[in-house]
Amino acid sequence: MAGADYMAWVNLIWGTDMGDTRHTRVLIIGSGPAGYTAAIYAARAMVEPLLIQGIQPGGQLTITTEVENWPGDTEVQGPDLMVRMESHARAMGAEVISDHVSALDLSRRPFTATADSGTTYTADAVILATGAQARWLGLPSEEKFKGFGVSACATCDGFFYRGKEVVVIGGGNTAVEEALFLTNFATKVTLIHRRDELRAEKVLQHRLFHHPKVEIVWDHIVEEVLGTEDPLGVTGARVMNVKSGELRKIACDGFFVAIGHAPASELVADQLELHHGKYVKVTPGSTHTSVPGVFAAGDLTDHIYRQAVTSAGMGCMAALDAERWLAEQPS
Ligand code: FAD
Ligand code: NAP
């Protein structure tokens, strides 16, 4: 039997393709605070949501340590908080699936998501909660040493720099938190920032400025990550003073990039209206995107706040918006 005929036969017999096809009323893509909160609310609204976790179950908070601004917890470990959110979503009746969406078709309803497992998910409504991913400087030398001294996750890789010297690039909350975290292992942490003031919260700045292992190099950008070929490894960074143009070398064994995150909008970039480059646009005061039945929440849509609690809030809004939108559709 020819391939096409065989597929037609399979479809006739099973009413499905070779890979599984699953239908759900609400498909939630992403398992950060936005996705899990959407799942909790959608499950309690009895729309039986199905949530696909993606390759980072729990999202960005799984790569940090202490979270001190989640209401109700003076201090909670990021990974623990996300495990609790997942349990909460499951306990409310959401189905949580370990899979990754590789393609999404929003051109017709039901919407179709193709996943790495081979399963095709169809959905009456979709909540996008794919969050954000680390940004890189874009230097060829950074690319060359990724995984060999260059990292964007201190929580994941800090342990390897026990007794060594590291640099952290950036001036936001992430850079300062990463720098402070790295002081647990490294003998010296140098924060390199392109301006002469940080944008991190004042409480974090205070901790950084008073830490004996930390040095701050203001007004410098990185020209090149320096290292050895055999074995491949980082030995330093060549930096330039943006005011004087002067070049100098800073010795280090680890090079941590913490210059922010970009929204993970690749799945929908050519299907939905975006704003500020790559963020998914929603109608102000709601989570409705430019395609009816598709909702967006969390860092994917938010270029301003980008917090766990705001993402969770938007996840709640998305579930409520989806539920109301579904109720308005003719059956
Ligand atoms: P994310 O947490 O980014 O989660 C996105 C999810 O989408 C992931 O589960 C991923 O697997 C999934 N996904 C992506 N693409 C696909 C796909 N194609 N298919 C299926 N799934 C997909 N905020 C605070 O409020 N307090 C803090 O202390 C704090 N600390 C932070 C520390 C660090 C190091 C970082 C990086 C961020 C920190 N933040 C903090 C910010 C906070 O983590 C984010 O605002 C929040 O996680 C955003 O939630 P989200 O649900 O929008 O997306
Ligand atoms: P961010 O706030 O966007 O800060 C990025 C930093 O990197 C800025 O200081 C920026 O410099 C610098 N930068 C950007 N591009 C650069 C480049 N090409 N070269 C050199 N430096 C560059 O990102 P973030 O720190 O990852 O934080 C993201 C969001 O998560 C924020 O909303 C933050 O509040 C939140 N977050 C919260 C916590 C917390 O609450 N404890 C912890 C982590 C993150 P400029 O300052 O010059 O622009």
PDB file of C-alpha atoms and ligand atoms in Angstrom, residues 28-36 51-70 76 82 99-103 114 128-134 152-155 173-175 177-178 201 260-261 264 266-267 297-302 305-312 314, ligand 1:
ATOM      1  CA  ILE A  28      -2.605  26.078  27.780  1.00  0.00           C
ATOM      2  CA  ILE A  29       0.917  26.284  26.390  1.00  0.00           C
ATOM      3  CA  GLY A  30       3.556  26.921  29.056  1.00  0.00           C
ATOM      4  CA  SER A  31       4.079  25.928  32.695  1.00  0.00           C
ATOM      5  CA  GLY A  32       5.327  29.094  34.381  1.00  0.00           C
ATOM      6  CA  PRO A  33       3.239  31.079  36.864  1.00  0.00           C
ATOM      7  CA  ALA A  34       0.969  32.272  34.027  1.00  0.00           C
ATOM      8  CA  GLY A  35       0.284  28.793  32.639  1.00  0.00           C
ATOM      9  CA  TYR A  36      -0.297  27.070  35.984  1.00  0.00           C
ATOM     10  CA  LEU A  51      -1.530  22.198  29.816  1.00  0.00           C
ATOM     11  CA  ILE A  52       1.659  21.474  27.871  1.00  0.00           C
ATOM     12  CA  GLN A  53       4.733  22.151  29.975  1.00  0.00           C
ATOM     13  CA  GLY A  54       7.438  22.718  27.374  1.00  0.00           C
ATOM     14  CA  ILE A  55      11.119  22.038  27.847  1.00  0.00           C
ATOM     15  CA  GLN A  56      11.329  24.107  31.026  1.00  0.00           C
ATOM     16  CA  PRO A  57       8.639  22.699  33.342  1.00  0.00           C
ATOM     17  CA  GLY A  58       7.919  25.418  35.900  1.00  0.00           C
ATOM     18  CA  GLY A  59       9.405  28.177  33.742  1.00  0.00           C
ATOM     19  CA  GLN A  60      12.000  30.777  34.658  1.00  0.00           C
ATOM     20  CA  LEU A  61      11.594  30.518  38.433  1.00  0.00           C
ATOM     21  CA  THR A  62      13.094  27.045  38.293  1.00  0.00           C
ATOM     22  CA  ILE A  63      16.494  28.597  37.534  1.00  0.00           C
ATOM     23  CA  THR A  64      16.560  30.878  40.548  1.00  0.00           C
ATOM     24  CA  THR A  65      16.880  30.313  44.284  1.00  0.00           C
ATOM     25  CA  GLU A  66      15.116  32.529  46.834  1.00  0.00           C
ATOM     26  CA  VAL A  67      11.998  34.357  45.752  1.00  0.00           C
ATOM     27  CA  GLU A  68      11.157  37.044  48.293  1.00  0.00           C
ATOM     28  CA  ASN A  69       8.248  38.796  46.638  1.00  0.00           C
ATOM     29  CA  TRP A  70       5.705  36.036  46.182  1.00  0.00           C
ATOM     30  CA  VAL A  76      10.430  30.519  48.951  1.00  0.00           C
ATOM     31  CA  MET A  82       6.685  25.933  40.835  1.00  0.00           C
ATOM     32  CA  ASP A  99       5.528  17.783  25.838  1.00  0.00           C
ATOM     33  CA  HIS A 100       6.699  20.714  23.702  1.00  0.00           C
ATOM     34  CA  VAL A 101       4.697  22.471  20.998  1.00  0.00           C
ATOM     35  CA  SER A 102       6.702  22.714  17.790  1.00  0.00           C
ATOM     36  CA  ALA A 103       4.013  24.281  15.579  1.00  0.00           C
ATOM     37  CA  THR A 114       1.749  19.890  16.845  1.00  0.00           C
ATOM     38  CA  LEU A 128      -0.373  31.198  25.315  1.00  0.00           C
ATOM     39  CA  ALA A 129       1.931  31.366  28.332  1.00  0.00           C
ATOM     40  CA  THR A 130       5.309  30.606  26.787  1.00  0.00           C
ATOM     41  CA  GLY A 131       7.133  33.254  28.797  1.00  0.00           C
ATOM     42  CA  ALA A 132      10.610  34.380  27.926  1.00  0.00           C
ATOM     43  CA  GLN A 133      14.110  33.089  27.294  1.00  0.00           C
ATOM     44  CA  ALA A 134      17.532  34.429  28.222  1.00  0.00           C
ATOM     45  CA  ALA A 152      23.124  32.367  31.395  1.00  0.00           C
ATOM     46  CA  CYS A 153      22.150  30.499  34.566  1.00  0.00           C
ATOM     47  CA  ALA A 154      24.101  30.940  37.788  1.00  0.00           C
ATOM     48  CA  THR A 155      21.763  28.610  39.659  1.00  0.00           C
ATOM     49  CA  ASN A 173      17.496  42.222  39.064  1.00  0.00           C
ATOM     50  CA  THR A 174      18.679  39.023  37.422  1.00  0.00           C
ATOM     51  CA  ALA A 175      22.298  40.187  37.126  1.00  0.00           C
ATOM     52  CA  GLU A 177      20.766  38.175  42.058  1.00  0.00           C
ATOM     53  CA  GLU A 178      23.082  36.007  39.979  1.00  0.00           C
ATOM     54  CA  GLU A 201      15.682  46.946  42.981  1.00  0.00           C
ATOM     55  CA  GLY A 260      17.350  40.100  30.354  1.00  0.00           C
ATOM     56  CA  HIS A 261      14.970  37.874  28.541  1.00  0.00           C
ATOM     57  CA  ALA A 264       9.137  33.239  23.406  1.00  0.00           C
ATOM     58  CA  GLU A 266       8.257  32.213  17.746  1.00  0.00           C
ATOM     59  CA  LEU A 267       5.205  29.930  17.544  1.00  0.00           C
ATOM     60  CA  ALA A 297      -0.544  35.891  29.544  1.00  0.00           C
ATOM     61  CA  GLY A 298       2.687  36.509  31.433  1.00  0.00           C
ATOM     62  CA  ASP A 299       6.113  37.550  30.182  1.00  0.00           C
ATOM     63  CA  LEU A 300       5.106  36.658  26.634  1.00  0.00           C
ATOM     64  CA  THR A 301       2.927  39.737  26.489  1.00  0.00           C
ATOM     65  CA  ASP A 302       4.407  41.988  29.177  1.00  0.00           C
ATOM     66  CA  TYR A 305       6.460  44.240  34.853  1.00  0.00           C
ATOM     67  CA  ARG A 306       7.708  40.700  34.107  1.00  0.00           C
ATOM     68  CA  GLN A 307       7.147  39.329  37.592  1.00  0.00           C
ATOM     69  CA  ALA A 308       5.887  35.991  38.842  1.00  0.00           C
ATOM     70  CA  VAL A 309       2.896  37.592  40.521  1.00  0.00           C
ATOM     71  CA  THR A 310       1.893  39.682  37.489  1.00  0.00           C
ATOM     72  CA  SER A 311       2.271  36.629  35.254  1.00  0.00           C
ATOM     73  CA  ALA A 312       0.067  34.629  37.596  1.00  0.00           C
ATOM     74  CA  MET A 314      -2.547  37.461  33.794  1.00  0.00           C
TER      75      MET A 314
HETATM   76  P1  FAD B   1       7.908  31.481  32.179  1.00  0.00           P
HETATM   77  O1  FAD B   1       8.181  31.357  33.634  1.00  0.00           O
HETATM   78  O2  FAD B   1       8.979  32.037  31.294  1.00  0.00           O
HETATM   79  O3  FAD B   1       7.486  30.055  31.640  1.00  0.00           O
HETATM   80  C1  FAD B   1       7.317  29.824  30.275  1.00  0.00           C
HETATM   81  C2  FAD B   1       6.871  28.412  30.076  1.00  0.00           C
HETATM   82  O4  FAD B   1       6.526  28.212  28.701  1.00  0.00           O
HETATM   83  C3  FAD B   1       7.921  27.362  30.403  1.00  0.00           C
HETATM   84  O5  FAD B   1       7.337  26.373  31.194  1.00  0.00           O
HETATM   85  C4  FAD B   1       8.311  26.784  29.044  1.00  0.00           C
HETATM   86  O6  FAD B   1       8.673  25.416  29.128  1.00  0.00           O
HETATM   87  C5  FAD B   1       7.006  26.959  28.295  1.00  0.00           C
HETATM   88  N1  FAD B   1       7.151  26.981  26.835  1.00  0.00           N
HETATM   89  C6  FAD B   1       7.879  27.846  26.079  1.00  0.00           C
HETATM   90  N2  FAD B   1       7.767  27.511  24.771  1.00  0.00           N
HETATM   91  C7  FAD B   1       6.963  26.424  24.718  1.00  0.00           C
HETATM   92  C8  FAD B   1       6.500  25.594  23.668  1.00  0.00           C
HETATM   93  N3  FAD B   1       6.814  25.840  22.383  1.00  0.00           N
HETATM   94  N4  FAD B   1       5.707  24.539  23.969  1.00  0.00           N
HETATM   95  C9  FAD B   1       5.337  24.304  25.250  1.00  0.00           C
HETATM   96  N5  FAD B   1       5.746  25.061  26.291  1.00  0.00           N
HETATM   97  C10 FAD B   1       6.566  26.084  26.017  1.00  0.00           C
HETATM   98  N6  FAD B   1       9.986  37.255  39.316  1.00  0.00           N
HETATM   99  C11 FAD B   1       9.565  37.550  40.564  1.00  0.00           C
HETATM  100  O7  FAD B   1       8.415  37.986  40.721  1.00  0.00           O
HETATM  101  N7  FAD B   1      10.346  37.328  41.644  1.00  0.00           N
HETATM  102  C12 FAD B   1      11.595  36.826  41.541  1.00  0.00           C
HETATM  103  O8  FAD B   1      12.306  36.678  42.535  1.00  0.00           O
HETATM  104  C13 FAD B   1      12.078  36.514  40.246  1.00  0.00           C
HETATM  105  N8  FAD B   1      13.304  35.970  40.085  1.00  0.00           N
HETATM  106  C14 FAD B   1      13.741  35.663  38.841  1.00  0.00           C
HETATM  107  C15 FAD B   1      15.011  35.100  38.700  1.00  0.00           C
HETATM  108  C16 FAD B   1      15.475  34.777  37.453  1.00  0.00           C
HETATM  109  C17 FAD B   1      16.865  34.173  37.308  1.00  0.00           C
HETATM  110  C18 FAD B   1      14.661  34.998  36.305  1.00  0.00           C
HETATM  111  C19 FAD B   1      15.175  34.616  34.953  1.00  0.00           C
HETATM  112  C20 FAD B   1      13.406  35.563  36.439  1.00  0.00           C
HETATM  113  C21 FAD B   1      12.941  35.907  37.710  1.00  0.00           C
HETATM  114  N9  FAD B   1      11.692  36.471  37.887  1.00  0.00           N
HETATM  115  C22 FAD B   1      11.239  36.758  39.140  1.00  0.00           C
HETATM  116  C23 FAD B   1      10.785  36.722  36.766  1.00  0.00           C
HETATM  117  C24 FAD B   1       9.741  35.547  36.680  1.00  0.00           C
HETATM  118  O9  FAD B   1      10.444  34.319  36.697  1.00  0.00           O
HETATM  119  C25 FAD B   1       8.934  35.679  35.404  1.00  0.00           C
HETATM  120  O10 FAD B   1       8.294  36.938  35.392  1.00  0.00           O
HETATM  121  C26 FAD B   1       7.883  34.564  35.337  1.00  0.00           C
HETATM  122  O11 FAD B   1       8.454  33.281  35.474  1.00  0.00           O
HETATM  123  C27 FAD B   1       7.128  34.626  34.001  1.00  0.00           C
HETATM  124  O12 FAD B   1       6.165  33.627  34.041  1.00  0.00           O
HETATM  125  P2  FAD B   1       5.492  33.068  32.712  1.00  0.00           P
HETATM  126  O13 FAD B   1       4.495  32.071  33.172  1.00  0.00           O
HETATM  127  O14 FAD B   1       5.019  34.193  31.884  1.00  0.00           O
HETATM  128  O15 FAD B   1       6.629  32.359  31.864  1.00  0.00           O
END
